Short mmCIF file of C-alpha atoms in Angstrom, two decimals:
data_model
loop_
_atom_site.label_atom_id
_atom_site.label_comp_id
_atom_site.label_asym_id
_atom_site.label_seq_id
_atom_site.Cartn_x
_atom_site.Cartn_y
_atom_site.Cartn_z
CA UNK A 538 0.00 0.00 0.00
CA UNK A 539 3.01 2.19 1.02
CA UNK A 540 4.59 1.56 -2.58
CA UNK A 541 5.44 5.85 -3.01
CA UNK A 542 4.72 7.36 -6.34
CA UNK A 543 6.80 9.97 -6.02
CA UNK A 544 10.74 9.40 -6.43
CA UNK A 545 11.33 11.83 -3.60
CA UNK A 546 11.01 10.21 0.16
CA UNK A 547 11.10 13.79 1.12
CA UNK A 548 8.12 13.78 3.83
CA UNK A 549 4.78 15.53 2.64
CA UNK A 550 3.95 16.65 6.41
CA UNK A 551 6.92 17.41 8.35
CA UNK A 552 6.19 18.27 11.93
CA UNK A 553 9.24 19.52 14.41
CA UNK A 554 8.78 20.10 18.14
CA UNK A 555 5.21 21.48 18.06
CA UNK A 556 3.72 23.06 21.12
CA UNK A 557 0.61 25.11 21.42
CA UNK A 558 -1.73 26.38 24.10
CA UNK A 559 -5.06 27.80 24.28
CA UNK A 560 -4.02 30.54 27.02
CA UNK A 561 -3.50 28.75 29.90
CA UNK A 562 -4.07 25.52 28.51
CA UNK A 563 -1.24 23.61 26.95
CA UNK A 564 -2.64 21.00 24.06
CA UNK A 565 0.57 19.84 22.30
CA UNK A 566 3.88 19.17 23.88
CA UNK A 567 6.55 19.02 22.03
CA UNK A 568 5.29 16.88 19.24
CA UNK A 569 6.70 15.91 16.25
CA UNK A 570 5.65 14.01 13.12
CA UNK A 571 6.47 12.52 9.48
CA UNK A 572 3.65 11.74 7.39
CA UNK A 573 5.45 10.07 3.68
CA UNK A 574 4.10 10.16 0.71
CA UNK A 575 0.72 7.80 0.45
CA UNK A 576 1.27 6.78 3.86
CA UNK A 577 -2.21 6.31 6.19
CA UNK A 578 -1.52 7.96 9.77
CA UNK A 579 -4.40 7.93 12.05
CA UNK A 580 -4.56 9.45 15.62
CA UNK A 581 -6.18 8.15 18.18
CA UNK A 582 -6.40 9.47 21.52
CA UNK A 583 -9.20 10.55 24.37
CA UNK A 584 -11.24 14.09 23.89
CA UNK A 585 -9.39 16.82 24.60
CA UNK A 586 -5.39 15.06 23.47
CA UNK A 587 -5.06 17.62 21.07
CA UNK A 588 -5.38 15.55 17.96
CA UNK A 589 -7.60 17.73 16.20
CA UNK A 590 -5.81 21.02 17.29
CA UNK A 591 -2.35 18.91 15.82
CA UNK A 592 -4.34 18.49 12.42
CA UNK A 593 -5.70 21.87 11.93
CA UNK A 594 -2.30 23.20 12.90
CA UNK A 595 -1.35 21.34 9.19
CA UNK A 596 -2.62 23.90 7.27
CA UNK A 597 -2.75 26.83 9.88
CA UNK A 598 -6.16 26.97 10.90
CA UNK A 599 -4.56 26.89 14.03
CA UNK A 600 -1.15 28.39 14.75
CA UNK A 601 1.26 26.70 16.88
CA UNK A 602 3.51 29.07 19.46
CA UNK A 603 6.92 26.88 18.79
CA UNK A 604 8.16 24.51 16.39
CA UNK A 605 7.99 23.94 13.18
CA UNK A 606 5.92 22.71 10.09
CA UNK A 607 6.97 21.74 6.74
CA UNK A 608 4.29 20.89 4.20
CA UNK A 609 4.76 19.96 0.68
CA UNK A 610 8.41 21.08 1.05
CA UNK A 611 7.10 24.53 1.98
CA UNK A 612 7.89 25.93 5.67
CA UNK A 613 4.42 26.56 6.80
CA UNK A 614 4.92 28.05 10.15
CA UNK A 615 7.85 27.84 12.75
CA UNK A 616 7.22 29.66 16.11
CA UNK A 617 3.97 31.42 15.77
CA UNK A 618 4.97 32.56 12.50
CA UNK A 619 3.05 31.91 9.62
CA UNK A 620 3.70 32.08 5.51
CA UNK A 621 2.65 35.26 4.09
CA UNK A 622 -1.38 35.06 3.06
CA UNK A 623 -0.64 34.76 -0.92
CA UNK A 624 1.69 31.60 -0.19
CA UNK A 625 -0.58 30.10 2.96
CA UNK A 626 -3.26 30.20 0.44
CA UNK A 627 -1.21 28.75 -2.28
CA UNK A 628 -0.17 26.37 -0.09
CA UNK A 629 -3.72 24.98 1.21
CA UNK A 630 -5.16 24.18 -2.31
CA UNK A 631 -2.35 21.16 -1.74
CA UNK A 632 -3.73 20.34 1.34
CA UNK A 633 -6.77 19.11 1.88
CA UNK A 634 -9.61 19.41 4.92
CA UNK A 635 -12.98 17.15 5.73
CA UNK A 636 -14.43 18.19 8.89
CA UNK A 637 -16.34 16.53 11.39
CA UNK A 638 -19.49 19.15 10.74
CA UNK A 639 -18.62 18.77 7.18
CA UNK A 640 -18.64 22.75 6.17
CA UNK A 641 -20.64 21.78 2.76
CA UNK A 642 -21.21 25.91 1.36
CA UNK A 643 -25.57 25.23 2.09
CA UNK A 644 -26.02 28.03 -0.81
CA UNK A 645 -24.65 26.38 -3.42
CA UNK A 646 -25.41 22.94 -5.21
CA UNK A 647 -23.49 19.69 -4.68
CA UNK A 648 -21.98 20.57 -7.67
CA UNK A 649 -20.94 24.05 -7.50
CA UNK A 650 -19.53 22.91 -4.13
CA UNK A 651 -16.92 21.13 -5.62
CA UNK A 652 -16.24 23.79 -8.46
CA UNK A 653 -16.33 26.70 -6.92
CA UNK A 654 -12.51 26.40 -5.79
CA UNK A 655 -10.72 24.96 -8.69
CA UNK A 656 -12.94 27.39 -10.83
CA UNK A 657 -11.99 30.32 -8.49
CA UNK A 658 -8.11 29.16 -8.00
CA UNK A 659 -7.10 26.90 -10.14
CA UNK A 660 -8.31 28.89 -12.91
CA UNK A 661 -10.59 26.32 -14.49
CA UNK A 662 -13.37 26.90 -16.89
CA UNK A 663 -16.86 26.15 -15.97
CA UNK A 664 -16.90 23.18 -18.24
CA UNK A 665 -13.79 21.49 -17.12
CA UNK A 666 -14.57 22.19 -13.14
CA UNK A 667 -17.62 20.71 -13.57
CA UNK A 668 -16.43 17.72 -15.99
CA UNK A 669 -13.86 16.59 -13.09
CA UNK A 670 -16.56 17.61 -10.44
CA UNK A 671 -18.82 14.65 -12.13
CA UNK A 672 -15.94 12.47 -12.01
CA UNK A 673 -15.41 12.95 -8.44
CA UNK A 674 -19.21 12.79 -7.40
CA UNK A 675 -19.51 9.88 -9.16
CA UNK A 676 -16.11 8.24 -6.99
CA UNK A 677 -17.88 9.46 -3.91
CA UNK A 678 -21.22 7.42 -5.30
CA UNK A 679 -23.05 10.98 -5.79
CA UNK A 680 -23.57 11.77 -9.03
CA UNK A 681 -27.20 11.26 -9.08
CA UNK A 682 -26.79 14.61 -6.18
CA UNK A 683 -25.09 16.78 -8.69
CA UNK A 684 -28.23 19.64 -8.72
CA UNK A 685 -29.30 18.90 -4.55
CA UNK A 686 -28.54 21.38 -2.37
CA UNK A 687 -26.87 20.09 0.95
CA UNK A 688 -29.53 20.58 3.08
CA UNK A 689 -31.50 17.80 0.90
CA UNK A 690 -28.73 15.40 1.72
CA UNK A 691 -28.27 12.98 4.91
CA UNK A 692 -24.65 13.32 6.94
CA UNK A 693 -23.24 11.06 5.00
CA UNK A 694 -24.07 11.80 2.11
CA UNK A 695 -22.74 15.67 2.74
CA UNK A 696 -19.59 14.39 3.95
CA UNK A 697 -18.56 12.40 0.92
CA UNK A 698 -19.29 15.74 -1.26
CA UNK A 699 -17.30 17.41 1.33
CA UNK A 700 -14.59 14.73 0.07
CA UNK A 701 -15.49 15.12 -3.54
CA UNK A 702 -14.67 19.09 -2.91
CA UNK A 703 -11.52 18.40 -1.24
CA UNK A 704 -10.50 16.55 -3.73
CA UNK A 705 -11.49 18.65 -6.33
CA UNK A 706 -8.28 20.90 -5.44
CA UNK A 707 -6.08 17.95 -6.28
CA UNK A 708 -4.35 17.84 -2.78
CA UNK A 709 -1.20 16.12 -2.15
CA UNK A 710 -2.24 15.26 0.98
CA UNK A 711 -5.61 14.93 3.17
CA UNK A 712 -6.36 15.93 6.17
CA UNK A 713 -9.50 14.06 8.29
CA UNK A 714 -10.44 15.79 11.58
CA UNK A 715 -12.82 13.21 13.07
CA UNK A 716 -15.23 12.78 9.77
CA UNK A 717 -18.00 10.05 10.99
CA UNK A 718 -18.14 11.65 14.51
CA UNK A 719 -21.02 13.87 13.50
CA UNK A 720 -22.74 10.83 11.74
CA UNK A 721 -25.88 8.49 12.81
CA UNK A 722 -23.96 4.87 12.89
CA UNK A 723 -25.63 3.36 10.34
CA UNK A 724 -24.40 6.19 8.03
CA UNK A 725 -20.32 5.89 9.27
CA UNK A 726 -19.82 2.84 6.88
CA UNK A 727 -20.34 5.13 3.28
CA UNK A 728 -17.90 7.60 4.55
CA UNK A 729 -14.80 4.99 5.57
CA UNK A 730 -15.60 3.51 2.24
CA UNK A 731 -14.29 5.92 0.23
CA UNK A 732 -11.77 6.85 2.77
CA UNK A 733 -10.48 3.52 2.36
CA UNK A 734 -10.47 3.42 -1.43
CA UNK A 735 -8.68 7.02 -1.29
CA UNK A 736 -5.99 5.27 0.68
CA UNK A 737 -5.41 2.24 -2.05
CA UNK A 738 -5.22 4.74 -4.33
CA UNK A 739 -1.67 5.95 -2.76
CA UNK A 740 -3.28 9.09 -1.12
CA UNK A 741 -1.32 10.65 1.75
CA UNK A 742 -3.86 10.79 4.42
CA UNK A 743 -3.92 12.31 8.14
CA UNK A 744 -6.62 11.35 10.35
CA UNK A 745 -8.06 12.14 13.27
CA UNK A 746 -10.62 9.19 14.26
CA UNK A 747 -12.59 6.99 16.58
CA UNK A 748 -13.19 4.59 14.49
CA UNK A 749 -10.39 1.57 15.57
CA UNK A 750 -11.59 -0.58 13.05
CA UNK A 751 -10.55 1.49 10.24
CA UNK A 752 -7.33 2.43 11.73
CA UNK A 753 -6.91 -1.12 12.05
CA UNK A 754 -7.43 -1.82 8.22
CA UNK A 755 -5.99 0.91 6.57
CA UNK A 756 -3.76 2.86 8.25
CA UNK A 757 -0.17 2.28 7.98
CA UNK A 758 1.00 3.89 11.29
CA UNK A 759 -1.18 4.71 14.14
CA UNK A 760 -0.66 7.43 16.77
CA UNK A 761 -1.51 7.58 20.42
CA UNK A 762 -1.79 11.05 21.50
CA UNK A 763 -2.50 13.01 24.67
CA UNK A 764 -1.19 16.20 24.54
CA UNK A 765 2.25 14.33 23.41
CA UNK A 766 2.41 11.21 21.18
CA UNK A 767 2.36 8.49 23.53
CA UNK A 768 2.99 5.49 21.30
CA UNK A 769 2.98 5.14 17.80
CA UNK A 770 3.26 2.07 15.30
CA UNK A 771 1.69 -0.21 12.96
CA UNK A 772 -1.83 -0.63 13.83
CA UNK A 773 -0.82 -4.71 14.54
CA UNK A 774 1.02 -3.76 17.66
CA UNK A 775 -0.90 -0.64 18.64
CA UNK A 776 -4.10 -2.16 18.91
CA UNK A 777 -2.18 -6.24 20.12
CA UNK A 778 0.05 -5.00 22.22
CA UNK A 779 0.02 -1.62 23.75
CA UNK A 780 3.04 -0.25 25.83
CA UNK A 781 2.09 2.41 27.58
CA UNK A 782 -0.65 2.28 30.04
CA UNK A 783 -2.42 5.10 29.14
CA UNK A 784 -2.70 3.75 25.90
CA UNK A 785 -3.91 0.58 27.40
CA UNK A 786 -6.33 2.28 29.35
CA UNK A 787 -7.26 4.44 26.56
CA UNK A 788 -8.09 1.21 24.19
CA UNK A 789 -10.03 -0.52 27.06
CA UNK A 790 -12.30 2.21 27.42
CA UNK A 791 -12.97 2.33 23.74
CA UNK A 792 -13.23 -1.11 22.64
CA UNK A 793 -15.51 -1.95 25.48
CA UNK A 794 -17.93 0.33 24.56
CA UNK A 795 -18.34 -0.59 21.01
CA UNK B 136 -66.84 66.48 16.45
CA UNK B 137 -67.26 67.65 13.05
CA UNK B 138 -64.66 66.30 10.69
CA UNK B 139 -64.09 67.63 7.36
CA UNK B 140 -61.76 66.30 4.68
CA UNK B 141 -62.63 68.31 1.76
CA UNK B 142 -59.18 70.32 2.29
CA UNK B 143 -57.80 67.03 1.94
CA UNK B 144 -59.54 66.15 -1.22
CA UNK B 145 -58.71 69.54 -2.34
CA UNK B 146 -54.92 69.19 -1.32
CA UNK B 147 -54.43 65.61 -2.64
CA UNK B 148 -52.36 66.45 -5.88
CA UNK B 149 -50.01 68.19 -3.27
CA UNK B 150 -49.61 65.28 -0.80
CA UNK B 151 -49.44 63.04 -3.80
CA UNK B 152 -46.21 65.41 -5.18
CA UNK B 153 -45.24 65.42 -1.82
CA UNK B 154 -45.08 61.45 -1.34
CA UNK B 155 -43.23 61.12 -4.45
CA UNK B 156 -40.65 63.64 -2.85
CA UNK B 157 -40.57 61.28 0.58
CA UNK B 158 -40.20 58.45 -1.81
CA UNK B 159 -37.22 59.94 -3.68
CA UNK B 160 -35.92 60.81 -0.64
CA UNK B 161 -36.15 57.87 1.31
CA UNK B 162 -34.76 55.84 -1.98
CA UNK B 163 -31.72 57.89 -2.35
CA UNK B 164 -30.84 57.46 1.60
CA UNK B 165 -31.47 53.88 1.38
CA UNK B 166 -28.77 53.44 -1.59
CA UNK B 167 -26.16 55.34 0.84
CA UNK B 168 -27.43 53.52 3.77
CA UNK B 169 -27.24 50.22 2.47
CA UNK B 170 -23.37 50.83 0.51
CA UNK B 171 -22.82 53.04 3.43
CA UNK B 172 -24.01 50.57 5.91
CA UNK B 173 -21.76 47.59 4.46
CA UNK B 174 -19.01 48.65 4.32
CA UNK B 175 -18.73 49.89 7.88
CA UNK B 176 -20.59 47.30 8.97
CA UNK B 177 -17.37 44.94 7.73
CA UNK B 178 -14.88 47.80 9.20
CA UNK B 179 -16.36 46.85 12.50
CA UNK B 180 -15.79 42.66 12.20
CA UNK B 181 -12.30 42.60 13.14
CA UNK B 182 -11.01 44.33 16.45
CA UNK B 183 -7.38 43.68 15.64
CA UNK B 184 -7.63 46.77 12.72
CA UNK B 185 -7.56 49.21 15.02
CA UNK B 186 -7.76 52.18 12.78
CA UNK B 187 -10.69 50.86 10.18
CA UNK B 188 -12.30 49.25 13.56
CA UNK B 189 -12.30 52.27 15.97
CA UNK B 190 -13.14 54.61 12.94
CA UNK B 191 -16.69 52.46 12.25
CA UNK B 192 -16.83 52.27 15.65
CA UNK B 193 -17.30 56.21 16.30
CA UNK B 194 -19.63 56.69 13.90
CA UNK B 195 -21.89 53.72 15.10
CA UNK B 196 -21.47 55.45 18.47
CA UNK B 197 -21.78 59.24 17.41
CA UNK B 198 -24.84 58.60 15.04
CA UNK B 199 -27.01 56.33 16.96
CA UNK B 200 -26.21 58.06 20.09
CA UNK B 201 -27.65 61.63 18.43
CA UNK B 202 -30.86 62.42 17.49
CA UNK B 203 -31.51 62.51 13.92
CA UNK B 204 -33.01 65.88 13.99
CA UNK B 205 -29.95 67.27 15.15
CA UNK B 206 -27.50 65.46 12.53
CA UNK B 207 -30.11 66.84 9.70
CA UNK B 208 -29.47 70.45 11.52
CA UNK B 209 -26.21 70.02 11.61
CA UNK B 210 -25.73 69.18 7.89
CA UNK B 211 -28.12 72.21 6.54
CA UNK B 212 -27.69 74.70 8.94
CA UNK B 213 -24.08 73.82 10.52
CA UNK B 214 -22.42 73.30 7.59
CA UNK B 215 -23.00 76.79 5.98
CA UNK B 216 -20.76 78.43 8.35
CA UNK B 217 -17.93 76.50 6.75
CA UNK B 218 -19.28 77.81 3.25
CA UNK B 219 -20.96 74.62 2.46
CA UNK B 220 -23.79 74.97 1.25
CA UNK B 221 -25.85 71.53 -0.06
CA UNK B 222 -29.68 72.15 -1.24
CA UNK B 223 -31.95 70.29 1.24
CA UNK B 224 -32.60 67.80 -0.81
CA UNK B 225 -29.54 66.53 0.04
CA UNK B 226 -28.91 67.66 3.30
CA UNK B 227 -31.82 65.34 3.80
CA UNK B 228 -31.11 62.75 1.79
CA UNK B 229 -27.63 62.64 3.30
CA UNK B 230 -28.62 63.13 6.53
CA UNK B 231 -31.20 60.21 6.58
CA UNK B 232 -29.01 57.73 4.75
CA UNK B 233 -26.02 58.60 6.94
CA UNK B 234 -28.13 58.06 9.87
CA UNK B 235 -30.27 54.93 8.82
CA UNK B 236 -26.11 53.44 7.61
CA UNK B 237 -25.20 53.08 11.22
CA UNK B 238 -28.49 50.70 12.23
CA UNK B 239 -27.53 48.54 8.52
CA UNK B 240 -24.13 48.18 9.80
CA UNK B 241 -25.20 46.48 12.99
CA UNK B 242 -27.27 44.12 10.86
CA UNK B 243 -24.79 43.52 8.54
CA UNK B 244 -22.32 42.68 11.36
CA UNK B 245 -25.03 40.84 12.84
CA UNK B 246 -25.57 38.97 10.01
CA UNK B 247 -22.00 38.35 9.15
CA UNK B 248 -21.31 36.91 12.36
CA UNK B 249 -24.01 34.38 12.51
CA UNK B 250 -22.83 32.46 9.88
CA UNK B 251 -21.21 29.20 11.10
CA UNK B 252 -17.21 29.77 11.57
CA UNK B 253 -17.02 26.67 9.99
CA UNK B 254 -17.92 28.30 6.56
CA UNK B 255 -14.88 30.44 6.74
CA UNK B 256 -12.83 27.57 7.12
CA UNK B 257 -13.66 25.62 4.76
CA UNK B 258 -13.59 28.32 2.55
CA UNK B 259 -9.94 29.01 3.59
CA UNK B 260 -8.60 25.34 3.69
CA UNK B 261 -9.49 25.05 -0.45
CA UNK B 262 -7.19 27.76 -0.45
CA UNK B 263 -9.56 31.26 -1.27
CA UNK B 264 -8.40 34.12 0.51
CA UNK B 265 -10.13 36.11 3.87
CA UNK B 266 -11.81 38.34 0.98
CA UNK B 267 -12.67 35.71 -1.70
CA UNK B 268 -14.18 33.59 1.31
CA UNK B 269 -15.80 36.58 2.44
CA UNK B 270 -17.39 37.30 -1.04
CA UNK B 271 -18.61 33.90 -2.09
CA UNK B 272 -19.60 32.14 0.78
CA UNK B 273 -20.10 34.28 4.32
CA UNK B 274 -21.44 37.61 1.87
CA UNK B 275 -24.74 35.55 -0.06
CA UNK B 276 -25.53 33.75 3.08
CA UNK B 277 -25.09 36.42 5.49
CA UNK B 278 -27.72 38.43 2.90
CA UNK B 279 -30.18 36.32 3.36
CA UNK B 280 -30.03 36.44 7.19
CA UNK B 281 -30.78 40.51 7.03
CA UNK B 282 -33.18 40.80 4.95
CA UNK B 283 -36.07 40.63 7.61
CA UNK B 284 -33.98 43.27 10.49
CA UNK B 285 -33.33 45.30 7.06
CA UNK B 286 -37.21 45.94 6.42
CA UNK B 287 -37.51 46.73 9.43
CA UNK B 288 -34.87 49.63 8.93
CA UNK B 289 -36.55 50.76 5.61
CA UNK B 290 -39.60 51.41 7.38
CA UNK B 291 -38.14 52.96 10.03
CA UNK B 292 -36.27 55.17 7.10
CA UNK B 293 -39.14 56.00 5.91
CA UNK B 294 -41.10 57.05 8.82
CA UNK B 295 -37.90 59.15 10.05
CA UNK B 296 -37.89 60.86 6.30
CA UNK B 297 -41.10 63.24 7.84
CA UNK B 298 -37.92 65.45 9.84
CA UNK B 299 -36.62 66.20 6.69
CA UNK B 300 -39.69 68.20 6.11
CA UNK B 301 -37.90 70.60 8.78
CA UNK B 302 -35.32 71.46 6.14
CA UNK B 303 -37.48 73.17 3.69
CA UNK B 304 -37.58 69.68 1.91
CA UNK B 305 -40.87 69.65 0.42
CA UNK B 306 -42.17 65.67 1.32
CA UNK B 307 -45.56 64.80 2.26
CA UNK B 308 -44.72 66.05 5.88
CA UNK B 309 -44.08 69.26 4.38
CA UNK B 310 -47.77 69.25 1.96
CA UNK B 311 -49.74 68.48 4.73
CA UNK B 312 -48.45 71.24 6.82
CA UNK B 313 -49.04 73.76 4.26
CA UNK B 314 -52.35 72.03 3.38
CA UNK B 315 -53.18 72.76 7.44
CA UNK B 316 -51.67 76.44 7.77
CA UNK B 317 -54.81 77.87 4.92
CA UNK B 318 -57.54 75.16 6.22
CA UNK B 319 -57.08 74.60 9.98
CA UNK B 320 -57.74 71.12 9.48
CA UNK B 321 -54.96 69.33 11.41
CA UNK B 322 -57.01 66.12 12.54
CA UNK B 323 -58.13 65.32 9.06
CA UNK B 324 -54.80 66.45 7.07
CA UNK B 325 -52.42 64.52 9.56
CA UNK B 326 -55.22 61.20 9.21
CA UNK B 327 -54.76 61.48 5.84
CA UNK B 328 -50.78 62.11 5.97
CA UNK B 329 -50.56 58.85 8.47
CA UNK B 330 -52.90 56.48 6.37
CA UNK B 331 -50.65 57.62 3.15
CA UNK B 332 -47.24 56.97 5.21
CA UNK B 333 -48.90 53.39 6.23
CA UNK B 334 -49.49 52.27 2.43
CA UNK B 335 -45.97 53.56 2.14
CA UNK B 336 -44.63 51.40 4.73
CA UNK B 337 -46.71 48.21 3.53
CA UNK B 338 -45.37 48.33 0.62
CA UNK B 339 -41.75 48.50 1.12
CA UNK B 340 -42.03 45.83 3.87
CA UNK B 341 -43.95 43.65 0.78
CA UNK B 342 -41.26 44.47 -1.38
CA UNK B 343 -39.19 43.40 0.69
CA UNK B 344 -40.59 40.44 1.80
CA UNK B 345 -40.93 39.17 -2.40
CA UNK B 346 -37.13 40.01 -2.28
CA UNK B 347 -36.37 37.36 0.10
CA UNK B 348 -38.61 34.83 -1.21
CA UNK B 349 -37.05 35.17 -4.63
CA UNK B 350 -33.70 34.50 -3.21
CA UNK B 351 -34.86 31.21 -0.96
CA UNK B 352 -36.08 30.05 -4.45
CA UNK B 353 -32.97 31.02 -6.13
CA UNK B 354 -31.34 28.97 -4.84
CA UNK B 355 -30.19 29.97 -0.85
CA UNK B 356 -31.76 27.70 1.43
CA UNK B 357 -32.00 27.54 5.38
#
């Protein structure tokens, strides 16, 4: 699955010694991270670790106070400081974001969702935005959805366009902060599914998750975090055989209750 | 009681003349309210620029804090002393619109802020900048959401458009009183003057109303 497309090993996500706090309240410690190209990293970790401030730090939607980050070869931030606006925003069509609440734009169709950035940045026509935008909705199983507005969809259904629109960017890598949290259960299933066939398909994925059975199937390395990375390794000896007891702890309260 | 509205009958090609003055009045001061309105209605989102923030800031404060009749004094009789000297029409015009601008911006702001934070980001994260984000996704939903506090305003503008009468402006207001000063007929004139001002009202607040419907079906639900 790992098998890189790119000749360069350079790492897509490059974190270095990350710490941030909300005012008083410190959420990473000193945490540092690889992602490779079309590798699967999922964190794990109980509410409040810090995994989805750690995420949304990877394309600046939060800013960390020290270290560094490295995306796409590009220095994103390093101590509190941030790329200039033109390059940020240059630099986020590479990366891209699915939500938990999913974010679909509720004023626009399904399909003018997913055009409405390459159209407006990538300086696409109308007819070749919304030729790839088909493409996509049909990956996601949505193409039928094209004219619906997202308030006519179910949460699962918005999330996958929510994929489709990511995607629509052509990012080199994809961020996932907690994406079936906000879903009825019988509705998480559709979502992983084309999470997982993104990830066969060699995309470089971050994601933030609760879902152990996917990180069991298709990540490559998992993450334990709480406030620091605890543990981290193939899924095999994450999930068989924990070090750390907070990790242990951590997995006993969450398998148990599923 | 003995009521007689002949002097209104008799005046009604003057308070007609005279609503079609309050209507091109009220119009004009709407257009500066509303351009007026946005933009310092945006000036006042962000805290951290000082100088755009605290600028919209003192006007919100100085112009809702004042009475209206005093701002329109200000402009037509104040600003002489400077050698400025605007007709009334616009004194009033610009007096109302400058006025009515601070109460848009605090729906606009309103509006603006009620939109999900989540919309921003997404926004940002496919890469558009604060302003693109701003224009084609917080902007058309935002709209939407001030529609109903806006027709309020309009009314309100065009109730508050009877002080402009004060500046020699000649608006309905202004008919009426001159319709009272040869008949003595204040009951009946200012009945008539109110019942006119109500259709007036009505029908901006219908306008409006069709406005909003036409943009739920165009497209901008919720």
């Amino acid at each position: 699955m790992t098998s890189a497309m790119t000749s360069t090993t350079a790492p897509i996500i490059d974190i270095r010694n990350l710490s941030k706090s909300f005012g008083e309240t410190e959420v990473l410690r000193d945490v540092s991270l690889s992602v490779r190209p079309s590798e699967v990293v999922v964190i794990i970790g109980p509410s409040g670790s810090g995994k989805s401030t750690l995420l949304r730090c990877c394309n600046a939607l939060e800013v960390p106070q020290k270290g560094a980050i490295t995306v796409c070869e590009t220095e994103l931030v390093r101590d509190g400081v941030v790329l200039p606006e033109k390059q940020l925003n240059a630099l986020r069509t590479q990366v891209g974001m699915v939500f938990q609440s999913f974010n679909l734009f509720p004023h626009l169709s399904v399909l003018h969702n997913v055009t409405v950035g390459p159209r407006m940045l990538s300086g696409q026509s109308r007819d070749e935005a919304e030729a790839r935008a088909m493409e996509l909705l049909e990956k996601v199983g949505l193409a039928n959805k094209a004219t619906a507005h997202p308030a006519q969809l179910s949460g699962g259904q918005k999330q996958r366009v929510a994929i489709a629109r990511a995607l629509a960017m052509k990012p080199r890598v994809m961020l996932f902060d907690e994406p079936t949290s906000a879903l009825d259960p019988e509705l998480v299933g559709e979502v992983l599914g084309v999470m997982k066939t993104l990830a066969e398909e060699g995309m470089t994925m971050l994601i933030v998750t609760h879902e152990m059975s996917f990180a069991r199937d298709v990540a490559d390395r998992v993450l334990v975090m709480d406030g620091e990375i605890i543990e981290e390794g193939p899924p095999s000896e994450i999930f068989l055989s924990p070090q750390h007891a907070r990790t242990q702890n951590f997995l006993k309260s969450v398998l148990t209750r599923s | 009681m003995n009521l007689d509205f002949s002097p209104v009958w008799q005046g009604w090609p003057y308070l007609m003349q005279g609503a079609l003055v309050t209507i091109e009045v009220t119009s004009s001061a709407l257009l500066l309210s509303v351009s007026l309105g946005l933009l310092i209605g945006i000036g006042r989102l962000n805290p951290k620029r000082r100088v755009i923030y605290g600028l919209a800031s003192a006007y919100v404060t100085f112009i809702r804090g004042t009475p209206l009749l005093v701002q329109l004094f200000l402009l037509y009789f104040g600003l002489p002393q400077f050698n400025i000297m605007l007709p009334a029409f616009v004194c009033g015009t610009l007096g109302l619109g400058i006025y009515s601008a601070a109460y848009v911006s605090e729906i606009v702001r309103g509006a603006i802020q009620s939109i999900d934070h989540g919309q921003v980001e997404a926004a940002r994260s496919i890469g558009m900048s604060s302003r693109q984000a701003m224009r084609v996704i917080i902007l058309p939903q935002a709209a939407l959401r001030m529609i109903p506090p806006f027709g309020n305003e309009f009314i309100a503008l065009i109730k508050n458009s009877a002080l402009v009468s004060l500046l020699t402006i000649s608006d309905l207001m202004h008919e009426a009183q001159i319709i009272i000063s040869t008949s003595y007929r204040s009951l009946e004139v200012y009945l008539a003057v109110a019942f006119i001002y109500l259709i007036l009202t009505n029908a901006a607040g219908f306008a409006l109303r069709l406005i909003e419907r036409r943009m739920k079906a165009g497209g901008i639900l919720q």
